[in-house]
Coordinates of N, CA and C in Angstrom, one line a residue:
V291 N -38.7 4.2 5.0 CA -38.4 4.0 6.0 C -37.1 2.8 6.4
A292 N -37.5 1.8 5.5 CA -36.8 0.5 5.5 C -35.4 1.3 4.4
A293 N -35.8 1.5 3.6 CA -34.8 1.8 2.8 C -33.6 3.0 3.2
G294 N -34.2 3.7 4.3 CA -33.3 4.6 4.9 C -32.5 3.7 6.0
E295 N -32.8 2.9 6.6 CA -32.3 2.3 7.5 C -31.3 1.3 7.0
A296 N -31.2 1.0 5.4 CA -30.6 -0.2 4.8 C -29.2 0.9 4.3
V297 N -29.6 2.2 3.9 CA -28.7 3.1 3.6 C -27.7 3.4 4.3
E298 N -28.4 3.6 5.5 CA -27.3 4.1 6.5 C -26.6 3.2 7.3
R299 N -27.1 1.9 7.4 CA -26.3 0.7 8.0 C -25.3 0.5 6.8
D300 N -25.5 1.0 5.5 CA -24.4 0.7 4.5 C -23.5 2.0 4.5
G301 N -23.7 2.8 5.1 CA -22.8 3.9 5.3 C -23.1 5.5 4.3
G302 N -23.8 5.0 3.3 CA -24.2 6.0 2.6 C -24.2 7.5 2.5
L303 N -25.4 7.5 3.6 CA -25.8 8.4 3.8 C -25.0 9.5 4.8
R304 N -23.8 9.2 5.2 CA -23.1 9.6 5.9 C -21.8 10.6 4.9
N305 N -21.2 9.2 4.2 CA -20.1 9.7 3.7 C -20.0 8.8 2.2
G306 N -20.2 9.1 1.0 CA -19.9 8.2 0.1 C -19.9 9.1 -1.1
Y307 N -19.9 8.6 -2.4 CA -19.7 8.9 -3.6 C -20.7 8.6 -4.6
W308 N -21.5 9.1 -5.0 CA -22.6 9.0 -5.8 C -22.6 9.9 -6.9
T309 N -23.3 9.6 -8.0 CA -23.4 10.2 -9.2 C -25.1 10.5 -9.5
V310 N -25.5 11.6 -9.4 CA -26.7 12.0 -9.4 C -27.5 11.7 -11.2
R311 N -28.8 11.3 -10.7 CA -29.2 10.9 -12.2 C -30.2 11.6 -12.1
W312 N -30.8 12.3 -13.3 CA -32.0 13.0 -13.6 C -32.9 12.2 -14.8
A313 N -34.1 12.3 -14.5 CA -35.2 11.5 -15.6 C -34.9 12.2 -16.8
S314 N -34.2 13.3 -17.2 CA -33.7 13.8 -18.3 C -32.3 13.5 -19.2
G315 N -32.0 12.4 -18.1 CA -30.7 11.7 -18.4 C -29.3 12.7 -17.8
A316 N -29.5 13.8 -17.2 CA -28.5 14.6 -16.9 C -28.3 13.7 -15.6
T317 N -26.5 13.9 -15.7 CA -25.9 13.5 -14.2 C -24.9 14.5 -13.7
E318 N -25.1 14.1 -12.6 CA -23.8 15.2 -11.7 C -22.9 14.3 -10.8
A319 N -21.9 14.0 -10.4 CA -21.1 13.7 -9.6 C -21.0 14.5 -8.4
I320 N -21.4 13.5 -7.0 CA -21.1 14.2 -6.0 C -20.6 13.7 -4.9
T321 N -20.0 13.9 -3.9 CA -19.7 13.4 -2.7 C -19.8 13.8 -1.5
L322 N -20.3 12.7 -0.8 CA -21.2 13.1 0.4 C -20.1 12.8 1.6
R323 N -20.3 13.9 2.8 CA -19.3 14.1 3.8 C -20.3 14.4 5.0
D324 N -20.0 13.6 6.4 CA -21.0 13.8 7.1 C -22.3 14.5 6.9
G325 N -23.0 13.4 5.8 CA -24.4 14.1 5.5 C -24.5 15.3 4.5
C326 N -23.5 15.8 4.0 CA -23.5 17.1 3.6 C -22.8 17.1 1.9
F327 N -23.6 17.7 1.2 CA -22.8 17.6 -0.2 C -23.2 18.8 -1.0
S328 N -22.4 19.5 -2.3 CA -23.2 20.4 -3.0 C -23.1 19.8 -4.4
V329 N -23.8 20.7 -4.8 CA -24.4 20.4 -6.3 C -24.6 21.4 -6.9
Y330 N -24.0 21.8 -8.4 CA -24.4 22.8 -9.0 C -24.3 24.2 -8.3
G331 N -23.4 24.1 -7.5 CA -23.1 25.5 -6.5 C -23.8 25.8 -5.3
H332 N -24.7 24.6 -5.1 CA -25.7 24.8 -3.9 C -25.1 23.7 -2.9
D333 N -25.5 24.3 -1.5 CA -25.0 23.3 -0.5 C -26.0 22.6 0.0
Y334 N -26.2 21.3 0.5 CA -27.5 20.6 1.2 C -26.8 19.5 2.4
E335 N -28.1 19.5 3.0 CA -27.5 18.8 4.1 C -28.7 17.7 4.3
I336 N -28.3 16.4 4.7 CA -29.6 15.2 4.6 C -29.9 15.2 6.1
E337 N -31.1 15.1 6.4 CA -31.7 15.4 7.5 C -32.6 14.0 7.5
V338 N -32.9 13.4 9.3 CA -33.9 12.9 9.4 C -35.0 13.3 10.5
A339 N -36.7 13.1 10.1 CA -37.7 13.3 10.4 C -38.7 12.4 10.7
R340 N -39.4 12.5 11.6 CA -40.1 11.7 12.0 C -41.5 11.5 10.7
I341 N -42.0 10.7 10.4 CA -43.3 10.6 9.2 C -44.6 11.0 10.0
G342 N -45.4 11.8 10.3 CA -46.4 11.7 10.8 C -47.5 10.9 10.2
S343 N -48.5 10.4 10.8 CA -49.6 9.2 10.1 C -50.3 10.3 9.2
D344 N -50.4 11.5 9.1 CA -50.8 12.4 8.1 C -49.6 12.2 6.5
G345 N -48.7 11.6 6.9 CA -47.5 11.6 5.6 C -46.8 12.4 5.9
T346 N -46.8 13.8 6.9 CA -45.8 15.0 6.7 C -44.6 14.4 7.7
L347 N -43.8 15.5 7.3 CA -42.5 15.1 7.9 C -42.2 16.2 9.0
H348 N -42.1 15.8 10.5 CA -41.6 16.7 11.3 C -40.2 16.3 11.7
R349 N -39.6 17.3 11.4 CA -37.6 17.2 11.8 C -37.6 16.8 13.2
N350 N -36.2 15.9 13.0 CA -35.5 15.6 14.3 C -36.7 14.5 15.2
G351 N -37.5 13.9 14.3 CA -38.3 13.4 15.6 C -37.4 12.1 16.9
S352 N -37.9 11.9 17.9 CA -37.1 10.7 18.4 C -38.1 10.1 19.3
D353 N -39.4 10.2 18.8 CA -40.3 9.3 19.4 C -40.6 7.9 19.1
G354 N -39.5 7.6 18.4 CA -39.8 6.0 18.0 C -40.6 5.8 17.2
T355 N -41.4 6.6 16.6 CA -42.5 6.3 14.9 C -41.2 6.5 13.8
P356 N -41.7 5.4 12.6 CA -40.9 5.6 11.5 C -40.3 7.3 10.8
H357 N -39.1 6.8 10.6 CA -38.3 8.0 10.1 C -37.7 8.1 8.8
N358 N -37.5 9.2 7.9 CA -37.1 9.2 6.8 C -36.2 9.9 6.8
Y359 N -35.3 10.0 5.7 CA -34.0 10.9 5.4 C -34.5 12.2 4.1
F360 N -34.1 13.3 4.1 CA -34.8 14.4 3.3 C -34.0 15.6 3.4
F361 N -33.8 16.5 2.4 CA -33.4 17.7 2.4 C -34.2 18.6 1.5
E362 N -33.8 19.8 1.9 CA -34.6 20.9 1.0 C -33.9 21.6 0.3
W363 N -34.4 21.8 -1.3 CA -33.9 22.7 -2.1 C -34.2 24.1 -1.8
G364 N -33.5 25.1 -2.4 CA -33.5 26.5 -1.9 C -35.0 27.0 -2.3
D365 N -35.6 26.4 -3.3 CA -37.1 26.7 -3.9 C -38.0 26.5 -2.7
G366 N -37.6 25.5 -1.9 CA -38.8 24.8 -0.8 C -39.2 23.4 -1.0
T367 N -38.6 22.6 -2.3 CA -38.9 21.9 -2.8 C -38.0 20.6 -1.8
V368 N -39.2 19.1 -1.2 CA -38.6 18.6 -0.2 C -38.1 17.5 -1.2
Q369 N -37.2 16.8 -1.0 CA -36.4 15.7 -1.5 C -36.5 14.5 -0.5
M370 N -37.1 13.5 -0.9 CA -37.4 12.6 0.4 C -36.7 10.9 0.0
L371 N -35.7 10.3 0.6 CA -35.2 8.9 0.2 C -36.8 7.8 0.2
D372 N -37.0 7.1 -0.8 CA -37.7 6.4 -1.3 C -37.5 4.7 -1.3
E373 N -36.2 4.7 -2.0 CA -36.1 3.4 -2.0 C -34.3 3.0 -2.0
F374 N -33.8 2.2 -1.8 CA -32.1 1.6 -2.0 C -32.3 0.1 -2.1
D375 N -31.6 0.1 -3.2 CA -31.2 -1.5 -3.5 C -30.1 -2.3 -3.7
G376 N -28.9 -1.3 -2.8 CA -28.0 -1.5 -2.5 C -26.9 -0.9 -3.3
R377 N -27.3 -0.4 -4.6 CA -26.5 0.3 -5.1 C -27.4 1.4 -5.8
T378 N -28.5 2.2 -6.0 CA -29.1 2.9 -6.1 C -30.2 3.8 -5.1
I379 N -29.8 5.0 -4.8 CA -30.9 5.3 -4.1 C -31.9 6.1 -5.0
T380 N -33.5 5.9 -4.9 CA -34.6 6.6 -5.4 C -34.6 7.6 -4.3
W381 N -34.9 8.6 -4.9 CA -35.6 10.1 -3.8 C -36.6 10.3 -4.7
V382 N -37.8 10.9 -4.4 CA -39.3 11.4 -4.5 C -39.2 12.9 -3.9
T383 N -39.7 13.8 -4.8 CA -39.6 15.2 -4.5 C -40.9 15.7 -4.8
T384 N -41.3 16.8 -4.1 CA -42.6 17.4 -3.7 C -42.7 18.5 -5.2
N385 N -41.2 18.6 -6.3 CA -41.3 19.1 -7.5 C -42.1 18.1 -8.5
P386 N -43.1 18.7 -9.2 CA -44.1 18.0 -10.3 C -42.9 17.7 -11.3
D387 N -41.9 18.9 -11.3 CA -41.0 18.6 -12.7 C -40.0 17.4 -12.5
F388 N -39.6 17.2 -11.3 CA -38.6 15.9 -10.6 C -39.1 15.2 -9.7
P389 N -40.0 14.4 -10.2 CA -40.8 13.5 -8.9 C -39.9 12.5 -8.8
R390 N -38.8 12.4 -9.4 CA -38.2 11.0 -8.9 C -36.6 11.4 -9.5
I391 N -35.7 11.4 -8.4 CA -34.1 11.5 -8.8 C -33.3 10.2 -8.4
F392 N -32.5 10.0 -8.9 CA -31.9 8.9 -8.7 C -30.3 9.0 -8.2
W393 N -30.1 8.2 -7.0 CA -28.5 8.4 -6.4 C -27.7 7.3 -7.5
D394 N -26.9 7.1 -8.2 CA -26.3 5.7 -8.2 C -24.8 5.8 -7.5
R395 N -24.4 5.2 -7.0 CA -23.1 4.4 -6.1 C -21.8 4.4 -6.9
R396 N -20.9 5.4 -7.0 CA -19.8 5.1 -7.8 C -18.5 4.9 -7.2
E397 N -17.5 4.6 -7.5 CA -16.0 4.7 -7.1 C -15.8 6.3 -6.9
P398 N -14.4 6.3 -6.0 CA -14.3 7.6 -6.5 C -12.9 7.7 -6.8
T399 N -12.8 9.0 -7.6 CA -11.6 9.3 -8.7 C -10.5 9.5 -8.0
L400 N -9.4 9.3 -8.8 CA -8.3 9.5 -8.0 C -8.2 10.7 -7.3
M401 N -8.4 11.9 -8.0 CA -8.5 13.3 -7.2 C -9.1 13.1 -5.4
E402 N -10.2 12.3 -5.6 CA -11.1 12.7 -4.7 C -10.6 11.3 -3.5
S403 N -9.5 10.6 -3.6 CA -9.2 9.2 -3.1 C -7.9 10.0 -2.4
V404 N -7.4 11.2 -2.8 CA -6.2 11.8 -2.5 C -6.7 12.9 -1.2
P405 N -6.1 12.5 -0.2 CA -6.3 13.4 1.1 C -6.1 15.1 0.7
R406 N -7.2 15.9 1.2 CA -7.3 17.2 0.5 C -5.8 18.3 1.4
E407 N -5.4 17.8 2.2 CA -5.0 18.4 3.2 C -3.7 17.4 3.8
L408 N -2.8 17.6 4.0 CA -1.7 17.0 4.7 C -1.9 17.5 6.3
P409 N -1.7 16.7 7.4 CA -1.6 16.6 8.7 C -0.3 18.1 8.9
E410 N -0.6 19.2 10.0 CA 0.6 20.0 10.0 C 1.9 19.4 10.5
D411 N 1.8 18.9 10.9 CA 3.2 17.8 11.8 C 3.9 17.0 10.4
W412 N 3.1 16.6 9.3 CA 3.5 15.6 8.8 C 4.9 16.1 7.7
E413 N 5.7 15.2 7.7 CA 7.4 15.5 6.9 C 7.5 14.1 6.5
P414 N 7.8 13.9 4.9 CA 8.3 12.7 4.3 C 9.3 12.0 5.0
P415 N 9.4 10.7 5.4 CA 10.2 10.0 5.8 C 11.5 9.9 5.1
A416 N 11.6 10.2 3.9 CA 12.2 10.6 2.6 C 11.8 11.3 1.3
T417 N 12.3 11.2 0.4 CA 12.1 11.6 -0.8 C 10.6 10.8 -1.2
V418 N 9.5 11.3 -1.7 CA 8.6 10.6 -2.1 C 8.2 10.9 -3.6
R419 N 7.6 10.2 -4.3 CA 7.0 10.4 -5.7 C 5.6 9.9 -6.2
M420 N 5.0 10.3 -7.3 CA 3.9 9.7 -7.6 C 4.3 8.4 -8.5
G421 N 3.8 6.8 -7.9 CA 3.8 5.4 -8.3 C 2.3 5.5 -9.0
T422 N 2.4 3.9 -9.4 CA 0.9 3.6 -9.9 C 0.0 3.7 -8.8
G423 N 0.4 3.5 -7.6 CA -0.4 3.0 -6.3 C -0.8 4.3 -5.8
G424 N -0.1 5.7 -6.2 CA 0.2 6.9 -5.3 C 1.1 7.2 -5.0
L425 N 1.5 7.6 -3.9 CA 2.5 8.2 -3.3 C 3.5 7.1 -2.8
E426 N 4.8 7.2 -3.1 CA 5.7 6.1 -3.0 C 7.6 6.4 -2.4
E427 N 7.5 6.1 -1.9 CA 9.2 6.6 -0.9 C 10.1 5.9 -2.4
V428 N 11.1 7.0 -2.7 CA 12.3 6.9 -3.4 C 13.2 6.1 -2.3
P429 N 13.6 4.7 -3.0 CA 14.7 4.3 -2.2 C 16.1 5.0 -2.3
R430 N 16.8 5.1 -1.0 CA 18.0 5.9 -1.2 C 18.8 5.9 -2.2
E431 N 19.2 4.5 -2.7 CA 20.1 4.6 -3.7 C 19.7 5.4 -5.0
E432 N 18.4 5.7 -5.0 CA 17.9 6.2 -6.2 C 17.7 8.1 -6.1
E433 N 18.0 8.4 -5.1 CA 18.0 9.9 -4.7 C 19.4 10.5 -4.6
S434 N 19.5 11.7 -4.7 CA 20.3 12.1 -4.8 C 20.4 13.8 -3.8
L435 N 21.5 14.2 -3.1 CA 21.2 15.4 -2.2 C 20.5 16.4 -3.2
L436 N 20.9 16.6 -4.3 CA 20.5 17.6 -5.2 C 18.7 17.3 -5.6
M437 N 18.7 16.2 -5.3 CA 17.1 15.9 -5.9 C 16.1 15.9 -4.4
R438 N 16.7 15.4 -3.3 CA 16.1 15.9 -1.9 C 16.0 17.7 -1.9
G439 N 17.1 18.6 -2.4 CA 17.0 19.3 -2.0 C 15.8 20.5 -2.5
E440 N 15.7 20.0 -4.1 CA 14.6 20.2 -4.7 C 13.2 19.6 -4.2
H441 N 13.1 19.1 -3.8 CA 11.8 18.3 -3.1 C 11.5 19.1 -1.9
V442 N 12.4 19.5 -1.0 CA 12.1 20.0 0.2 C 12.0 21.4 -0.2
A443 N 12.1 22.5 -1.0 CA 12.4 23.3 -1.6 C 10.9 23.4 -2.4
H444 N 10.4 22.5 -3.2 CA 8.9 22.4 -3.5 C 8.0 22.3 -2.2
M445 N 8.2 21.4 -1.6 CA 7.1 21.3 -0.4 C 7.0 22.4 0.2
L446 N 8.1 23.3 0.6 CA 8.0 24.5 1.4 C 7.3 25.6 0.4
R447 N 7.6 25.6 -0.9 CA 6.8 26.3 -1.9 C 4.9 26.4 -2.0
T448 N 4.7 24.9 -2.1 CA 3.4 24.9 -2.4 C 2.4 24.5 -0.8
R449 N 3.3 24.6 0.1 CA 2.5 24.0 1.5 C 1.4 24.8 1.9
S450 N 0.3 24.4 2.4 CA -0.6 25.2 2.9 C -0.2 26.3 3.7
P451 N -0.7 27.6 3.8 CA -0.1 28.6 4.7 C -0.7 28.1 6.2
R452 N -2.0 27.7 5.8 CA -2.4 27.0 7.7 C -1.2 26.4 8.3

């Protein structure tokens, strides 16, 4: 329960970048958005439950008793948060083949840190290019009308139909 509160305070159960690590040594990077993530083609959502006196989970408990974070696998296995040390979440499961699974905090990759879509009303203030720190404006003295025209044509070709 305390581990869940610590991770929640840290923001890690709603949004974050993690590497799942299994006891076998296998790893998989995941991105948590609004408590949801995908791994190996399956979608999951972290839920909150009340822990009964007999140790069973009761979904969406709101009666002031201790709560825990969990999610279910497609086969019915329940994965519950057990520990958090500020960097690694330790989960326990009801599956004897995978009794403990670890999530190690990681930094987002370059592709993950770039927004997936631009707002509909976004227009570049000038010609932009990819710089060492991401997108940067090209100074007017470096651009030409031809360069600007090619940029606009490229944006129109690659813009999302939405």
